[in-house]
Amino acid sequence: MSTSGAEATVRTRVRIPLRFGDGFSVTAEAVTFHGLADGLEHVAMVFGDPTTGTPLVRPHSECLTGDVFGSARCDCGPQLREAVERISVAGGVLLYLRQEGRGIGLYNKLDAYALQDNGLDTYAANTALGLPEDGRDYTAAAQMLAALGVQKIDLLSNNPDKAEQLRELGVTVRRRVPTGVFATDSNLRYLRAKVDHTGHTITLSSLVS
């Protein structure tokens, strides 16, 4: 696997029992790394042996509001919960990436929320702040997979850009597996923007606008 000449190595492996608010529990191996391109503290949660077969992999961007506080403005928390269960069954890796707000950071994301309250969609709000619509780069994700010995994956994601970037970084993406649809009254406009603007594979036809 090529990652533009940059290599990362495994730093620490430790088993962690996970428990979610609905009672689901499973044990994962948390893996940290040396040499990640962006210098951030990304972590891989490994389930089973990802070097056998084609593992199911989800690059999940950190979302404090959704993952920790259960915010209904996005679908991040439910996607994380779903991903852990599906990967624990199939075998694979959850890449937990420190990319809050599609890479713009927590404070900027909250500033963008304020603009969304005044009518802008999630992408227009970012650009109104002088920030990229989506500032995420998946070089570190590809490095993490390489360090784990993973070269070919099934990608658990609705986002075609993740697949495109990972392929450009040398990861073989056999197929893209969509997540569930976790729509609420509070996040429907957000989900629709992802479908209309960036081609996310989310079926909203049966939901009320």
Coordinates of C-alpha atoms in Angstrom, one line a residue:
M1 CA 0.0 0.0 0.0
S2 CA 1.3 3.4 -0.9
T3 CA 0.8 6.4 1.4
S4 CA 2.8 9.0 -0.4
G5 CA 6.0 7.6 1.1
A6 CA 5.0 8.2 4.7
E7 CA 4.8 5.2 7.0
A8 CA 3.3 4.9 10.5
T9 CA 4.0 2.2 13.1
V10 CA 1.9 0.8 15.9
R11 CA 2.6 2.5 19.2
T12 CA 0.3 0.7 21.7
R13 CA -2.3 -2.0 21.7
V14 CA -4.7 -2.4 24.6
R15 CA -8.0 -4.2 25.0
I16 CA -11.0 -2.0 26.1
P17 CA -14.5 -3.2 27.0
L18 CA -17.0 -0.9 25.3
R19 CA -20.5 -0.3 26.6
F20 CA -23.1 1.9 24.9
G21 CA -26.2 3.6 26.4
D22 CA -28.6 1.0 25.0
G23 CA -26.7 -1.7 26.8
F24 CA -24.7 -3.1 23.8
S25 CA -21.3 -4.1 24.9
V26 CA -18.2 -5.6 23.1
T27 CA -14.5 -5.6 23.6
A28 CA -12.2 -3.9 21.2
E29 CA -8.4 -3.6 20.8
A30 CA -7.5 0.1 20.8
V31 CA -4.4 0.8 18.7
T32 CA -2.4 4.0 18.7
F33 CA 0.3 5.0 16.2
H34 CA 3.7 6.7 15.7
G35 CA 4.3 8.8 12.6
L36 CA 0.8 9.8 11.4
A37 CA 1.1 12.5 8.8
D38 CA -1.1 15.1 10.5
G39 CA 0.4 14.6 14.0
L40 CA -3.1 14.0 15.6
E41 CA -4.0 11.3 18.0
H42 CA -6.2 9.1 15.9
V43 CA -7.0 5.7 17.2
A44 CA -8.1 2.4 15.6
M45 CA -10.6 0.1 17.3
V46 CA -9.9 -3.4 16.1
F47 CA -12.3 -6.3 16.2
G48 CA -11.0 -9.7 15.3
D49 CA -8.1 -10.2 12.9
P50 CA -8.4 -7.6 10.2
T51 CA -5.6 -9.2 8.1
T52 CA -7.7 -12.2 7.3
G53 CA -10.3 -11.9 4.5
T54 CA -11.6 -8.4 3.6
P55 CA -12.3 -6.5 6.8
L56 CA -15.2 -4.0 7.3
V57 CA -13.7 -0.6 7.9
R58 CA -15.3 2.7 9.0
P59 CA -13.3 5.9 9.1
H60 CA -15.4 7.8 11.6
S61 CA -14.8 11.5 12.1
E62 CA -14.9 12.6 15.8
C63 CA -18.1 14.4 16.7
L64 CA -18.2 15.5 20.4
T65 CA -21.7 16.8 20.2
G66 CA -23.1 13.7 18.5
D67 CA -20.8 10.9 19.8
V68 CA -20.7 12.0 23.4
F69 CA -23.7 14.2 24.1
G70 CA -26.2 12.6 21.7
S71 CA -26.9 15.7 19.7
A72 CA -29.8 15.1 17.2
R73 CA -28.5 17.8 14.8
C74 CA -26.4 15.1 13.0
D75 CA -26.4 11.3 12.7
C76 CA -22.8 10.8 14.0
G77 CA -23.7 9.1 17.3
P78 CA -26.0 6.5 15.8
Q79 CA -23.6 5.9 13.0
L80 CA -20.8 5.2 15.5
R81 CA -23.0 2.9 17.6
E82 CA -24.0 1.0 14.4
A83 CA -20.5 0.8 13.1
V84 CA -19.1 -0.8 16.3
E85 CA -21.7 -3.5 16.3
R86 CA -21.5 -4.3 12.6
I87 CA -17.7 -4.3 12.6
S88 CA -17.6 -6.5 15.7
V89 CA -19.8 -9.0 13.9
A90 CA -18.0 -8.9 10.6
G91 CA -14.5 -8.3 11.8
G92 CA -12.6 -5.2 11.0
V93 CA -11.5 -1.7 12.1
L94 CA -13.2 1.5 13.3
L95 CA -10.8 4.3 12.6
Y96 CA -11.7 7.1 15.0
L97 CA -10.3 10.2 13.4
R98 CA -9.8 13.6 15.1
Q99 CA -11.6 15.5 12.4
E100 CA -14.3 17.4 14.3
G101 CA -16.8 19.3 12.1
R102 CA -15.5 17.8 8.8
G103 CA -12.0 19.0 9.8
I104 CA -12.8 22.6 10.9
G105 CA -12.7 22.0 14.6
L106 CA -15.3 22.1 17.4
Y107 CA -15.6 25.9 17.9
N108 CA -15.9 26.5 14.2
K109 CA -18.5 23.8 13.9
L110 CA -20.6 25.5 16.6
D111 CA -20.2 28.8 14.8
A112 CA -21.5 27.0 11.6
Y113 CA -24.5 25.7 13.6
A114 CA -25.4 29.3 14.4
L115 CA -25.3 30.1 10.7
Q116 CA -27.4 27.1 9.9
D117 CA -30.0 28.3 12.4
N118 CA -30.3 31.4 10.2
G119 CA -30.9 29.3 7.0
L120 CA -27.6 28.2 5.6
D121 CA -27.0 24.5 5.0
T122 CA -24.1 22.6 6.6
Y123 CA -21.8 23.3 3.6
A124 CA -22.7 26.9 3.0
A125 CA -22.2 27.7 6.7
N126 CA -18.6 26.5 6.5
T127 CA -17.8 28.5 3.4
A128 CA -19.5 31.6 5.0
L129 CA -16.9 31.3 7.8
G130 CA -14.1 31.2 5.2
L131 CA -13.6 27.5 5.8
P132 CA -13.6 24.5 3.5
E133 CA -16.9 22.6 3.0
D134 CA -15.1 19.5 3.9
G135 CA -11.5 19.8 5.2
R136 CA -10.8 16.2 5.9
D137 CA -7.8 14.3 4.5
Y138 CA -7.6 10.6 4.9
T139 CA -3.8 10.2 4.6
A140 CA -3.6 9.2 8.3
A141 CA -6.4 6.7 7.9
A142 CA -4.5 5.0 5.0
Q143 CA -1.3 5.0 7.2
M144 CA -3.2 3.4 10.1
L145 CA -4.5 0.6 7.8
A146 CA -1.0 0.0 6.4
A147 CA 0.4 -0.2 9.9
L148 CA -2.2 -2.8 10.8
G149 CA -1.4 -4.8 7.7
V150 CA -4.7 -4.1 6.0
Q151 CA -4.5 -3.6 2.2
K152 CA -8.1 -4.4 1.0
I153 CA -11.3 -3.3 2.7
D154 CA -15.0 -3.1 2.6
L155 CA -15.8 0.6 3.4
L156 CA -18.7 1.3 5.8
S157 CA -19.6 4.8 4.6
N158 CA -22.2 6.8 2.7
N159 CA -19.6 9.2 1.6
P160 CA -18.1 8.7 -1.9
D161 CA -15.2 11.0 -1.1
K162 CA -13.9 8.7 1.5
A163 CA -13.6 5.8 -1.0
E164 CA -12.0 8.1 -3.6
Q165 CA -9.4 9.4 -1.3
L166 CA -8.5 6.0 0.2
R167 CA -8.1 4.5 -3.3
E168 CA -5.9 7.4 -4.3
L169 CA -3.8 6.7 -1.2
G170 CA -3.3 3.0 -2.2
V171 CA -6.1 1.3 -0.3
T172 CA -8.1 -1.2 -2.3
V173 CA -11.8 -0.5 -1.6
R174 CA -13.6 -3.6 -2.7
R175 CA -17.0 -2.1 -2.1
R176 CA -18.7 0.7 -0.2
V177 CA -21.3 -0.5 2.3
P178 CA -23.9 2.2 3.3
T179 CA -24.8 2.8 6.9
G180 CA -28.3 3.0 8.2
V181 CA -30.4 6.2 7.9
F182 CA -30.7 7.9 11.2
A183 CA -33.1 10.8 10.5
T184 CA -34.7 13.1 13.1
D185 CA -36.7 16.3 12.8
S186 CA -33.5 18.1 13.8
N187 CA -31.1 16.6 11.3
L188 CA -33.2 16.0 8.2
R189 CA -32.0 19.2 6.5
Y190 CA -28.4 18.2 7.3
L191 CA -28.9 14.8 5.8
R192 CA -30.6 16.2 2.7
A193 CA -27.7 18.6 2.1
K194 CA -25.3 15.6 2.2
V195 CA -27.3 13.8 -0.4
D196 CA -27.8 16.8 -2.7
H197 CA -24.4 18.4 -2.3
T198 CA -21.9 15.5 -2.0
G199 CA -23.8 12.5 -3.2
H200 CA -24.0 10.6 0.0
T201 CA -25.9 7.3 -0.3
I202 CA -28.7 8.1 2.1
T203 CA -32.3 7.3 1.1
L204 CA -34.6 10.1 2.2
S205 CA -37.4 9.6 -0.3
S206 CA -39.7 8.1 2.3
L207 CA -39.1 10.9 4.8
V208 CA -41.0 14.2 5.1
S209 CA -39.0 17.3 4.1

